[in-house]
Short mmCIF file of C-alpha atoms in Angstrom, two decimals:
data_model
loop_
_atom_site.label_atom_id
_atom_site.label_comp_id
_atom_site.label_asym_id
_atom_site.label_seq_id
_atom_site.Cartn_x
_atom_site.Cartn_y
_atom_site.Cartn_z
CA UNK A 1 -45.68 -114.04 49.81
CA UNK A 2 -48.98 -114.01 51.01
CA UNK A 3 -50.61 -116.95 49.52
CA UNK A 4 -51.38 -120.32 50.63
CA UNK A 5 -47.85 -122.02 51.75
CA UNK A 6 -47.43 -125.97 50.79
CA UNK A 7 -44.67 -128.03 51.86
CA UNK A 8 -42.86 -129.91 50.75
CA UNK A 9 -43.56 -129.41 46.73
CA UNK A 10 -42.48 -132.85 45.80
CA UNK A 11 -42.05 -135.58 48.43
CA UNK A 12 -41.38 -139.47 47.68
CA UNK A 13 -42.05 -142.13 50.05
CA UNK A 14 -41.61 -145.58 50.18
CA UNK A 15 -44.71 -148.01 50.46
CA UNK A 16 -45.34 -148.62 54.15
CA UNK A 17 -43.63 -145.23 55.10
CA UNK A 18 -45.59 -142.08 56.79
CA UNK A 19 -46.28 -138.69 54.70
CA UNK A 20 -46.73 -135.39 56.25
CA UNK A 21 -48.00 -132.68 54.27
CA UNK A 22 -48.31 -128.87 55.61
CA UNK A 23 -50.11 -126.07 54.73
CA UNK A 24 -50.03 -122.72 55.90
CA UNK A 25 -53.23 -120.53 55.05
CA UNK A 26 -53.52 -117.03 53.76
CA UNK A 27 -53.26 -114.39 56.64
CA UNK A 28 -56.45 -113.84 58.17
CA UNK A 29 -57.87 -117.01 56.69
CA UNK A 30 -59.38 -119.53 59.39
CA UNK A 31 -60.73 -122.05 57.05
CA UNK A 32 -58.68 -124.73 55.40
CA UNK A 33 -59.84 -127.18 52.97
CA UNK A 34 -57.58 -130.08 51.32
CA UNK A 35 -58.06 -131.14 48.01
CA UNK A 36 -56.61 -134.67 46.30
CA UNK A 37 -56.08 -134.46 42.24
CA UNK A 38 -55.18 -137.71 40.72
CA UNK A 39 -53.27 -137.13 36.95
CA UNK A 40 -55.46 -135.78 34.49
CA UNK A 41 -58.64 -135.96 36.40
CA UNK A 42 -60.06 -133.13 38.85
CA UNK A 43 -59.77 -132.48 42.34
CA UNK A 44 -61.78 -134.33 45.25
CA UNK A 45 -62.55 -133.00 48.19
CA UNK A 46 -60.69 -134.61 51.31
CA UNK A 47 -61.11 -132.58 54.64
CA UNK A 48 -62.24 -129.06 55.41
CA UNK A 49 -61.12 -127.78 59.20
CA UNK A 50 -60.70 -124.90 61.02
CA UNK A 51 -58.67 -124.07 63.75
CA UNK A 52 -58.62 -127.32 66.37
CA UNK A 53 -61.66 -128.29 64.77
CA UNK A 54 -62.44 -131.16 61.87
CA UNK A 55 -65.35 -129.17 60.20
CA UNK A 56 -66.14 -132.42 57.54
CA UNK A 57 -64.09 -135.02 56.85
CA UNK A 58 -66.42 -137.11 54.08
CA UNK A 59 -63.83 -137.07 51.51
CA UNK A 60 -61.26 -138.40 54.03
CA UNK A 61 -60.32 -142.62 53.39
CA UNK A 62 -62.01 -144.11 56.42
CA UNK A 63 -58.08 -145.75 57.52
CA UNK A 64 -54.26 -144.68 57.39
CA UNK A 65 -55.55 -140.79 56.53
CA UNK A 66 -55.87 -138.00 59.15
CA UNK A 67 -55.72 -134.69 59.27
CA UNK A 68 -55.03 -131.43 61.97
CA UNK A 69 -55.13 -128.11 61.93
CA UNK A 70 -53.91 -126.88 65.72
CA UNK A 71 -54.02 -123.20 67.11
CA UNK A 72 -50.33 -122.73 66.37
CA UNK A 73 -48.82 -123.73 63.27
CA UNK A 74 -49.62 -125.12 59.87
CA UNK A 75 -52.11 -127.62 58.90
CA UNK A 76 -51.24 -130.87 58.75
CA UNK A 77 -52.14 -133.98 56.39
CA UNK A 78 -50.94 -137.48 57.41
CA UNK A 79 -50.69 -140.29 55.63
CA UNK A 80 -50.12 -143.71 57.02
CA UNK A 81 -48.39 -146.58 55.78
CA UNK A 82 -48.66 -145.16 52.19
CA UNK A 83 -49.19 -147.15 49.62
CA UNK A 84 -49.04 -146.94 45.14
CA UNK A 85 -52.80 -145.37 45.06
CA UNK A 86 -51.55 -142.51 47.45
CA UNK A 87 -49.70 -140.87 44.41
CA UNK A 88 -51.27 -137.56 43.75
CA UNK A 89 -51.16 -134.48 43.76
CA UNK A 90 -52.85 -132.89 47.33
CA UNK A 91 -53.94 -128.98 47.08
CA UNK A 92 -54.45 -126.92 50.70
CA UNK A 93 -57.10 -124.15 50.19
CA UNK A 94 -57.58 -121.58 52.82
CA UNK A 95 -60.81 -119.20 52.77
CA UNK A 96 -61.43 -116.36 55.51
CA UNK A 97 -65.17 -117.72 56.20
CA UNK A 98 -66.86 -121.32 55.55
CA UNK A 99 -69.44 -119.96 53.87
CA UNK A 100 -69.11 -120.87 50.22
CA UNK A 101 -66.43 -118.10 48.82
CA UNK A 102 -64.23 -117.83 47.41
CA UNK A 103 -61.13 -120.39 48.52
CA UNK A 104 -57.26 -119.85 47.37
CA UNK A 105 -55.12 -122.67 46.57
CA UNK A 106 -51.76 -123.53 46.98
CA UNK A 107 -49.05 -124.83 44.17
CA UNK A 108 -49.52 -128.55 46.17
CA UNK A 109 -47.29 -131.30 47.32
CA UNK A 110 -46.51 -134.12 44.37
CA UNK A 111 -46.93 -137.39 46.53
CA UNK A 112 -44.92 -140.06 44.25
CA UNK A 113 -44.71 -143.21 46.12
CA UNK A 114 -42.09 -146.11 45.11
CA UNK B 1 -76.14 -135.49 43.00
CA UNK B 2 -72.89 -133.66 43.98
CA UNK B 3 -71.70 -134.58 40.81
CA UNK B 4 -70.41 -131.62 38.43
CA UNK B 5 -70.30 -132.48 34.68
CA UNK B 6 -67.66 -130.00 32.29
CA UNK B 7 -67.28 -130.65 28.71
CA UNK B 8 -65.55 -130.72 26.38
CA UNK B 9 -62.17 -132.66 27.89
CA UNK B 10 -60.21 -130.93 25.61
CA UNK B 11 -60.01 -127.63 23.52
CA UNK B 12 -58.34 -125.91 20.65
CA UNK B 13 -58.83 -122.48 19.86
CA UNK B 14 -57.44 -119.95 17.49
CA UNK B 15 -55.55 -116.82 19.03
CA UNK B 16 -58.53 -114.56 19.05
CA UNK B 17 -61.62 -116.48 18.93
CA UNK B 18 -63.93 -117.89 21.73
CA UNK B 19 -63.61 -120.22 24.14
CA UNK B 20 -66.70 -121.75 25.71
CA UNK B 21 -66.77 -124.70 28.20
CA UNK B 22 -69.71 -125.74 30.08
CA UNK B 23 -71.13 -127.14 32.94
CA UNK B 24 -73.94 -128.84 34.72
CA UNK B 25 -74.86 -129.77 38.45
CA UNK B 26 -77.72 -131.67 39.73
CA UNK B 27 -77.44 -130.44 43.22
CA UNK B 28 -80.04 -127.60 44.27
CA UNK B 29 -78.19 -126.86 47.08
CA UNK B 30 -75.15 -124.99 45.22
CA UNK B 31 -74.84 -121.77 45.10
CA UNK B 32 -71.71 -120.49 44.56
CA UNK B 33 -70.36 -121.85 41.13
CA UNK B 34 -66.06 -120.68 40.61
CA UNK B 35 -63.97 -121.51 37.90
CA UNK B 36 -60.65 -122.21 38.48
CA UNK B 37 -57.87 -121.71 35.81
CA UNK B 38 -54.82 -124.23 36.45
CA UNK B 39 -51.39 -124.69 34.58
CA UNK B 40 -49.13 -127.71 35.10
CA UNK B 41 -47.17 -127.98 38.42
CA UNK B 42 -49.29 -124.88 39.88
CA UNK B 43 -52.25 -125.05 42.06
CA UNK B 44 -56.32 -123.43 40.46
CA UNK B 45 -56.15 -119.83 40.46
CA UNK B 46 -59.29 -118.22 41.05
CA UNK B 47 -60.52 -116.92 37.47
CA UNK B 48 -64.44 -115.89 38.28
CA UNK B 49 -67.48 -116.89 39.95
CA UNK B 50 -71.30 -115.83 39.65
CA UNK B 51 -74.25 -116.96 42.42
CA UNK B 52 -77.69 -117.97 40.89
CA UNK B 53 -78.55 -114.18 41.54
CA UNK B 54 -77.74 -113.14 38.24
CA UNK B 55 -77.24 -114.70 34.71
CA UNK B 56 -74.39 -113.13 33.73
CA UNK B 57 -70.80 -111.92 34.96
CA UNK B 58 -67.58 -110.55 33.46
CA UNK B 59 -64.56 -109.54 34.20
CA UNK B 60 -62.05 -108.64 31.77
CA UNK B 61 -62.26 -111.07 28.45
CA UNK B 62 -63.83 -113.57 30.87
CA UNK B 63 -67.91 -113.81 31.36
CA UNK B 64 -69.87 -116.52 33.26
CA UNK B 65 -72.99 -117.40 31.69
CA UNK B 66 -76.16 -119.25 34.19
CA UNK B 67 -79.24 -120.68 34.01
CA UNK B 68 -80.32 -121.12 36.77
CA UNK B 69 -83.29 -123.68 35.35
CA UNK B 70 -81.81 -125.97 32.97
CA UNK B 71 -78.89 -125.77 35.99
CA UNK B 72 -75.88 -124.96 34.14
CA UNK B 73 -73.37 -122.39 33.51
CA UNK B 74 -70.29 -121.86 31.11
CA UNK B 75 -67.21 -120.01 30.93
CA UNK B 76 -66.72 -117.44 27.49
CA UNK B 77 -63.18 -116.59 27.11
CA UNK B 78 -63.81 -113.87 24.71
CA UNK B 79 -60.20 -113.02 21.85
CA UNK B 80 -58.43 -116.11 23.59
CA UNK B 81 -54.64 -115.35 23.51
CA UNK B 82 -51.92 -118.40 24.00
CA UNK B 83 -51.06 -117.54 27.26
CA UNK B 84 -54.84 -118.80 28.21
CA UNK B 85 -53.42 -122.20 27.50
CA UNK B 86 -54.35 -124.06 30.54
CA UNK B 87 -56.73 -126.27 32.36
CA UNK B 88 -60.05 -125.05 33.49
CA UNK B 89 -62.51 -126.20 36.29
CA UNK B 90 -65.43 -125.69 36.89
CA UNK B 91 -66.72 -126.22 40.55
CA UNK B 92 -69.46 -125.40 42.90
CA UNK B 93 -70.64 -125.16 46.49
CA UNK B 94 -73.28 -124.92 48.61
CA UNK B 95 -73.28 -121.66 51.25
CA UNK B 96 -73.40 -123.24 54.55
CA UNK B 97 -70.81 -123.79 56.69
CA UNK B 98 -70.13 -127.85 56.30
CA UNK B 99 -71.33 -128.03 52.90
CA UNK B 100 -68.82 -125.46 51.50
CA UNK B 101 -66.77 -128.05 49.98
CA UNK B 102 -66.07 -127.29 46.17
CA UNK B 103 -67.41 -129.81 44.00
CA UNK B 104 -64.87 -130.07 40.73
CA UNK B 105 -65.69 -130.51 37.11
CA UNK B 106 -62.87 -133.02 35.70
CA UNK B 107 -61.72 -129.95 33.67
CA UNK B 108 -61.01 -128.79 29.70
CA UNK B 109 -57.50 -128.61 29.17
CA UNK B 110 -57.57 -125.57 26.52
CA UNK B 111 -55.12 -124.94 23.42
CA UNK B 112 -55.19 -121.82 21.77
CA UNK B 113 -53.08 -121.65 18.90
CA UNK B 114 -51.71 -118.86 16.81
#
């Protein structure tokens, strides 16, 4: 498969436990972009990076959100002592340049948090 | 100004007819301008995009329509079929590196019926 890679799919947390969500880009792609869709509303930009770098993070909640993308391995969104609001859905999106094309989307991780 | 506005929220459409939703932006900036077709538990799939170079697109039974003064575009589905049942964003970005963020519609969940 040679799309975007999310895991996990669905992941439930406990308020005041950590999330870690992971995304693996499209081969070749450099650029990855993470998206946060609340239920039946559209999705909001969070953080765009690219390798060891945090390109814009103006979408990002100022506290308890952070986000990585090193030069080995996956990219990683963390959330910190989650709480009820947290519950969404969060998209990865890779692209092979930053500049405005086209960007493919993974199936997401379902954040549900008790 | 980053705002993107898509109506209608919702959609019903007989197998065969036309499906149009729009769009409008405010922000001069964009130009690239996606749509994104997205069904439940999956992440937006890439349907078609158009930059303010040209009015008019299509691909298949899909065409993008623009104008580029008035600022908006729309999506035609032309002889909708049930499988196009889905929900459809609209989004846009601006082609520089840190602004290549996609700005999301709040979508048009579409029904096409038989």
């Amino acid at each position: 498969n040679a799309g975007v890679m999310q895991n996990p799919r669905h992941l439930v947390r406990r308020r005041g436990q950590e999330a870690r969500l992971r995304c693996s880009p499209m081969k070749g792609h450099s650029h990855v972009y993470w998206y946060r869709q609340l239920p039946e509303e559209g999705l909001k930009f969070m953080v765009y990076l690219q390798k060891e770098n945090i390109i814009d993070e103006s979408g990002m909640p100022k506290e308890r959100f952070s986000a990585e993308f090193p030069k080995e391995g996956p990219s990683i969104l963390r959330i910190q002592q989650v709480v009820r609001g947290d519950s969404a859905a969060y998209f990865c999106a890779s692209s092979p340049t930053g500049l405005g094309g086209p960007q493919h989307f993974g199936d997401g991780t379902r954040l549900s948090i008790l | 100004q980053q705002q993107v506005k898509q109506s209608p929220q919702s959609l019903i459409v007989q197998k065969g007819g036309i499906s149009i939703i729009n769009c409008a932006y405010e922000n001069t900036a964009f130009d690239y301008f996606p749509w994104y077709q997205q069904f439940p538990g999956k992440g937006p799939a890439l349907l078609i995009a158009i930059r303010p170079d040209v009015s008019e697109k299509k691909e298949g039974r899909f065409t993008i329509s623009f104008n580029k003064s008035a600022k908006q575009f729309s999506l035609h589905i032309m002889d909708s079929q049930p499988g196009d049942s889905a929900t459809y964003f609209c989004a846009a970005s601006a082609d520089t590196g840190t602004a290549s963020k996609l700005t999301f519609g709040t979508g048009t969940r579409l029904q096409v019926t038989l």
